[in-house]
Tab-separated table of C-alpha atoms in Angstrom:
chain	number	residue	atom	x	y	z
A	245	UNK	CA	11.372	-10.291	26.433
A	246	UNK	CA	11.929	-13.168	24.032
A	247	UNK	CA	10.879	-16.465	25.591
A	248	UNK	CA	14.099	-18.194	24.551
A	249	UNK	CA	17.016	-16.566	22.787
A	250	UNK	CA	20.774	-16.837	22.446
A	251	UNK	CA	23.106	-14.319	24.042
A	252	UNK	CA	24.589	-11.674	21.704
A	253	UNK	CA	27.901	-13.556	21.689
A	254	UNK	CA	26.122	-16.799	20.812
A	255	UNK	CA	24.247	-15.138	17.943
A	256	UNK	CA	27.563	-13.741	16.715
A	257	UNK	CA	29.125	-17.192	16.818
A	258	UNK	CA	26.098	-18.602	14.973
A	259	UNK	CA	26.649	-16.195	12.074
A	260	UNK	CA	30.424	-16.479	12.176
A	261	UNK	CA	30.125	-20.259	11.831
A	262	UNK	CA	27.416	-20.202	9.142
A	263	UNK	CA	28.290	-17.067	7.242
A	264	UNK	CA	29.493	-19.056	4.246
A	265	UNK	CA	26.207	-20.984	4.198
A	266	UNK	CA	23.922	-17.957	4.257
A	267	UNK	CA	26.028	-16.250	1.603
A	268	UNK	CA	25.538	-19.220	-0.729
A	269	UNK	CA	21.758	-18.967	-0.445
A	270	UNK	CA	21.157	-15.295	0.288
A	271	UNK	CA	24.164	-13.517	-1.207
A	272	UNK	CA	25.048	-10.333	0.666
A	273	UNK	CA	21.386	-9.545	1.471
A	274	UNK	CA	20.401	-11.479	4.581
A	275	UNK	CA	16.708	-10.579	4.306
A	276	UNK	CA	13.592	-11.341	2.282
A	277	UNK	CA	12.666	-9.805	-1.059
A	278	UNK	CA	10.076	-7.139	-1.888
A	279	UNK	CA	7.934	-7.897	-4.940
A	280	UNK	CA	6.106	-4.757	-6.072
A	281	UNK	CA	7.403	-4.747	-9.673
A	282	UNK	CA	8.201	-1.021	-9.339
A	283	UNK	CA	11.571	-1.762	-10.919
A	284	UNK	CA	11.517	-5.253	-12.487
A	285	UNK	CA	15.250	-5.112	-13.231
A	286	UNK	CA	16.141	-4.817	-9.531
A	287	UNK	CA	16.559	-7.993	-7.474
A	288	UNK	CA	13.671	-8.209	-4.957
A	289	UNK	CA	16.127	-8.215	-2.046
A	290	UNK	CA	17.698	-4.995	-3.259
A	291	UNK	CA	14.179	-3.671	-3.831
A	292	UNK	CA	13.425	-4.182	-0.125
A	293	UNK	CA	16.471	-2.059	0.672
A	294	UNK	CA	15.210	0.580	-1.758
A	295	UNK	CA	11.830	0.618	0.010
A	296	UNK	CA	13.605	1.201	3.328
A	297	UNK	CA	15.702	3.952	1.734
A	298	UNK	CA	12.468	5.637	0.661
A	299	UNK	CA	11.047	5.353	4.178
A	300	UNK	CA	14.016	6.973	5.962
A	301	UNK	CA	14.328	9.742	3.325
A	302	UNK	CA	17.883	10.786	4.107
A	303	UNK	CA	20.391	12.843	2.141
A	304	UNK	CA	24.046	13.935	2.310
A	305	UNK	CA	25.240	14.879	5.762
A	306	UNK	CA	22.614	12.738	7.495
A	307	UNK	CA	23.479	9.692	9.603
A	308	UNK	CA	21.770	6.296	9.900
A	309	UNK	CA	22.357	3.437	12.325
A	310	UNK	CA	21.826	0.014	10.732
A	311	UNK	CA	21.012	-2.317	13.637
A	312	UNK	CA	21.920	-5.856	12.616
A	313	UNK	CA	23.675	-4.897	9.399
A	314	UNK	CA	24.555	-8.388	8.173
A	315	UNK	CA	27.314	-8.261	5.582
A	316	UNK	CA	26.597	-4.640	4.837
A	317	UNK	CA	25.019	-4.628	1.376
A	318	UNK	CA	21.917	-2.606	2.444
A	319	UNK	CA	24.093	-0.043	4.254
A	320	UNK	CA	26.329	0.326	1.217
A	321	UNK	CA	23.342	0.612	-1.133
A	322	UNK	CA	21.805	3.297	1.096
A	323	UNK	CA	24.997	5.348	1.223
A	324	UNK	CA	25.550	5.090	-2.530
A	325	UNK	CA	21.964	6.116	-3.280
A	326	UNK	CA	21.659	9.033	-0.863
A	327	UNK	CA	25.121	10.258	0.091
A	328	UNK	CA	24.362	9.800	3.785
A	329	UNK	CA	26.685	8.291	6.400
A	330	UNK	CA	25.907	4.822	7.766
A	331	UNK	CA	27.118	2.960	10.824
A	332	UNK	CA	26.273	-0.737	10.704
A	333	UNK	CA	26.351	-2.801	13.875
A	334	UNK	CA	26.343	-6.557	14.313
A	335	UNK	CA	27.438	-9.137	16.888
A	336	UNK	CA	29.334	-11.078	14.213
A	337	UNK	CA	33.035	-10.301	13.821
A	338	UNK	CA	32.968	-11.993	10.416
A	339	UNK	CA	30.200	-9.661	9.234
A	340	UNK	CA	32.145	-6.591	10.403
A	341	UNK	CA	35.154	-7.757	8.427
A	342	UNK	CA	33.114	-8.566	5.325
A	343	UNK	CA	31.122	-5.333	5.433
A	344	UNK	CA	34.276	-3.257	5.833
A	345	UNK	CA	35.827	-4.951	2.812
A	346	UNK	CA	32.687	-4.521	0.678
A	347	UNK	CA	32.394	-0.825	1.598
A	348	UNK	CA	35.994	-0.301	0.568
A	349	UNK	CA	35.434	-2.138	-2.728
A	350	UNK	CA	32.292	-0.039	-3.373
A	351	UNK	CA	34.197	3.192	-2.772
A	352	UNK	CA	32.091	4.298	0.201
A	353	UNK	CA	34.404	3.408	3.088
A	354	UNK	CA	34.583	7.096	4.007
A	355	UNK	CA	30.834	7.089	4.742
A	356	UNK	CA	30.059	3.489	5.769
A	357	UNK	CA	31.558	1.840	8.853
A	358	UNK	CA	30.831	-1.351	10.752
A	359	UNK	CA	31.260	-2.191	14.436
A	360	UNK	CA	30.659	-5.198	16.668
A	361	UNK	CA	28.004	-3.925	19.098
A	362	UNK	CA	25.177	-5.363	21.204
A	363	UNK	CA	21.916	-3.714	20.068
A	364	UNK	CA	20.534	-3.892	23.591
A	365	UNK	CA	23.395	-1.725	24.947
A	366	UNK	CA	24.275	0.877	22.328
A	367	UNK	CA	27.506	2.787	23.141
A	368	UNK	CA	26.351	5.986	21.433
A	369	UNK	CA	25.240	9.348	22.772
A	370	UNK	CA	21.610	10.413	22.907
A	371	UNK	CA	20.296	11.760	19.600
A	372	UNK	CA	23.335	10.612	17.605
A	373	UNK	CA	21.438	9.466	14.489
A	374	UNK	CA	18.925	11.007	12.110
A	375	UNK	CA	17.466	7.576	11.339
A	376	UNK	CA	17.719	3.973	12.472
A	377	UNK	CA	16.598	0.822	10.770
A	378	UNK	CA	16.499	-2.747	12.028
A	379	UNK	CA	15.988	-5.367	9.322
A	380	UNK	CA	15.257	-8.867	10.620
A	381	UNK	CA	17.239	-8.135	13.767
A	382	UNK	CA	14.941	-7.670	16.762
A	383	UNK	CA	13.615	-11.198	16.206
A	384	UNK	CA	16.908	-12.590	17.546
A	385	UNK	CA	17.105	-10.515	20.715
A	386	UNK	CA	16.400	-11.669	24.247
A	387	UNK	CA	15.026	-8.241	25.237
A	388	UNK	CA	13.433	-6.531	22.237
A	389	UNK	CA	11.936	-3.803	24.374
A	390	UNK	CA	15.374	-2.832	25.669
A	391	UNK	CA	16.706	-2.649	22.110
A	392	UNK	CA	13.825	-0.410	21.045
A	393	UNK	CA	14.398	1.893	24.010
A	394	UNK	CA	18.066	2.142	23.051
A	395	UNK	CA	17.116	2.881	19.449
A	396	UNK	CA	14.756	5.630	20.611
A	397	UNK	CA	17.475	7.073	22.851
A	398	UNK	CA	20.101	7.405	20.098
A	399	UNK	CA	17.578	8.712	17.570
A	400	UNK	CA	17.471	12.496	17.190
A	401	UNK	CA	14.147	14.293	17.832
A	402	UNK	CA	12.101	14.094	14.631
A	403	UNK	CA	14.210	11.148	13.468
A	404	UNK	CA	12.823	8.082	11.700
A	405	UNK	CA	12.940	4.443	12.758
A	406	UNK	CA	12.060	1.632	10.349
A	407	UNK	CA	11.470	-1.929	11.482
A	408	UNK	CA	11.303	-4.815	9.004
A	409	UNK	CA	10.839	-8.155	10.692
A	410	UNK	CA	9.114	-11.511	10.994
A	411	UNK	CA	6.037	-11.920	13.186
A	412	UNK	CA	3.845	-14.664	14.537
A	413	UNK	CA	0.372	-14.639	13.012
A	414	UNK	CA	-1.084	-17.655	14.814
A	415	UNK	CA	-0.300	-20.018	17.678
A	416	UNK	CA	2.466	-22.420	16.706
A	417	UNK	CA	2.529	-26.054	17.710
A	418	UNK	CA	5.437	-27.439	19.697
A	419	UNK	CA	6.771	-29.006	16.490
A	420	UNK	CA	6.783	-25.691	14.641
A	421	UNK	CA	8.364	-23.892	17.601
A	422	UNK	CA	11.216	-26.408	17.370
A	423	UNK	CA	11.619	-25.514	13.685
A	424	UNK	CA	11.587	-21.814	14.571
A	425	UNK	CA	14.275	-22.379	17.195
A	426	UNK	CA	16.485	-24.361	14.833
A	427	UNK	CA	16.186	-21.864	12.010
A	428	UNK	CA	16.058	-18.546	13.901
A	429	UNK	CA	17.562	-19.388	17.337
A	430	UNK	CA	14.399	-18.208	19.169
A	431	UNK	CA	11.259	-20.149	20.046
A	432	UNK	CA	8.817	-17.236	19.771
A	433	UNK	CA	8.347	-14.050	17.742
A	434	UNK	CA	6.300	-10.942	18.512
A	435	UNK	CA	2.983	-10.410	16.774
A	436	UNK	CA	2.547	-7.279	14.663
A	437	UNK	CA	0.459	-5.835	17.487
A	438	UNK	CA	3.209	-6.557	20.018
A	439	UNK	CA	5.767	-4.731	17.887
A	440	UNK	CA	3.441	-1.734	17.620
A	441	UNK	CA	3.014	-1.726	21.394
A	442	UNK	CA	6.759	-2.009	22.088
A	443	UNK	CA	7.574	0.777	19.636
A	444	UNK	CA	5.049	3.019	21.380
A	445	UNK	CA	6.377	2.101	24.818
A	446	UNK	CA	9.851	3.118	23.639
A	447	UNK	CA	8.498	6.620	23.008
A	448	UNK	CA	8.155	6.490	19.223
A	449	UNK	CA	5.046	7.333	17.210
A	450	UNK	CA	3.897	5.042	14.392
A	451	UNK	CA	3.766	6.874	11.056
A	452	UNK	CA	3.157	3.991	8.658
A	453	UNK	CA	2.531	0.276	8.990
A	454	UNK	CA	2.656	-2.277	6.183
A	455	UNK	CA	1.705	-5.938	6.373
A	456	UNK	CA	4.431	-7.289	4.103
A	457	UNK	CA	3.479	-10.949	4.568
A	458	UNK	CA	2.776	-11.448	0.829
A	459	UNK	CA	6.420	-10.588	0.158
A	460	UNK	CA	7.536	-13.171	2.712
A	461	UNK	CA	5.347	-15.776	1.005
A	462	UNK	CA	6.930	-15.113	-2.389
A	463	UNK	CA	10.420	-15.195	-0.898
A	464	UNK	CA	9.735	-18.488	0.880
A	465	UNK	CA	8.433	-20.023	-2.343
A	466	UNK	CA	11.917	-19.590	-3.866
A	467	UNK	CA	13.785	-21.449	-1.141
A	468	UNK	CA	13.398	-24.981	-2.520
A	469	UNK	CA	14.763	-23.883	-5.898
A	470	UNK	CA	17.672	-22.065	-4.264
A	471	UNK	CA	18.535	-25.175	-2.259
A	472	UNK	CA	18.449	-27.361	-5.359
A	473	UNK	CA	20.567	-24.945	-7.377
A	474	UNK	CA	23.198	-24.559	-4.655
A	475	UNK	CA	23.222	-28.049	-3.145
A	476	UNK	CA	26.572	-29.036	-4.773
A	477	UNK	CA	28.248	-25.990	-3.201
A	478	UNK	CA	27.033	-27.010	0.256
A	479	UNK	CA	28.268	-30.564	-0.272
A	480	UNK	CA	31.664	-29.253	-1.358
A	481	UNK	CA	31.952	-26.945	1.642
A	482	UNK	CA	30.285	-28.929	4.420
A	483	UNK	CA	30.076	-32.526	3.244
A	484	UNK	CA	27.134	-34.586	2.035
A	485	UNK	CA	25.795	-35.468	5.497
A	486	UNK	CA	25.697	-31.802	6.516
A	487	UNK	CA	24.130	-30.868	3.177
A	488	UNK	CA	21.338	-33.407	3.652
A	489	UNK	CA	20.640	-32.212	7.196
A	490	UNK	CA	20.589	-28.613	6.017
A	491	UNK	CA	18.253	-29.395	3.125
A	492	UNK	CA	15.800	-31.076	5.518
A	493	UNK	CA	15.957	-28.154	7.949
A	494	UNK	CA	15.603	-25.442	5.311
A	495	UNK	CA	12.645	-27.280	3.807
A	496	UNK	CA	10.797	-27.043	7.124
A	497	UNK	CA	11.790	-23.404	7.534
A	498	UNK	CA	10.451	-22.547	4.083
A	499	UNK	CA	7.151	-24.203	4.997
A	500	UNK	CA	7.052	-22.278	8.279
A	501	UNK	CA	7.651	-18.964	6.487
A	502	UNK	CA	5.232	-19.729	3.672
A	503	UNK	CA	2.316	-20.892	5.797
A	504	UNK	CA	2.643	-19.716	9.388
A	505	UNK	CA	4.694	-16.533	9.833
A	506	UNK	CA	4.062	-12.919	8.909
A	507	UNK	CA	6.212	-9.896	8.126
A	508	UNK	CA	5.851	-6.198	8.909
A	509	UNK	CA	7.500	-2.991	7.762
A	510	UNK	CA	6.743	-0.282	10.301
A	511	UNK	CA	7.893	3.340	10.195
A	512	UNK	CA	7.927	5.462	13.353
A	513	UNK	CA	9.160	8.891	14.377
A	514	UNK	CA	10.647	10.288	17.546
A	515	UNK	CA	8.602	13.265	18.751
A	516	UNK	CA	10.325	16.615	18.534
A	517	UNK	CA	9.311	17.500	22.070
């Protein structure tokens, strides 16, 4: 259980209200970048998606559930690259609308759909998906264990689950927990070890684990520049007072990510029997 977390509806409202803000700073990829220089021409955020695509190893006719799909760019990139079908779920009505539009514009609307669904209560039959990924999603949930059990239930035997998420790497002070709450809506995150334990308790077997904290550090180092470059847009949209408050908050969040948090990419499989 998360120590303090918003309800699914409250998280949805959070992203519905601030969708314009995150799009200014993060584009259509609401996640960190991956900096391995394997393809220098690819934006690091798209490169993270490509890494996840490699981990799930799907092809045409296969089906993936994207838990916490954001505005849908990773789902669309996956479908375009592999020919598989993708169902993206989110608690934000705005993200469903945006993702649906982007899939249509990308010409993959026949294979990529989006629905407003609570990840802790998936309305899908057992074994419905060949793969599931959750990218910076479980961190927001009040019951992460329940979400992982649901993921394991809808995953087909032999199917792959990939988790990419923030972790706590050390004890945070009360001040830093307040920053975490303001920026991420929760006051505590699992450790890497806790995620490994919860994945195992859900009935999945760890196949690969990567400490991706260096990629988080490099992503966090770009935040101040992104804020400076986009500050006029925030002023225009939200007013100068809001822009100043946001700049102060995001500065603390970037420090938290750069110095105190970690990041993991963990691949697991559902046993065949």
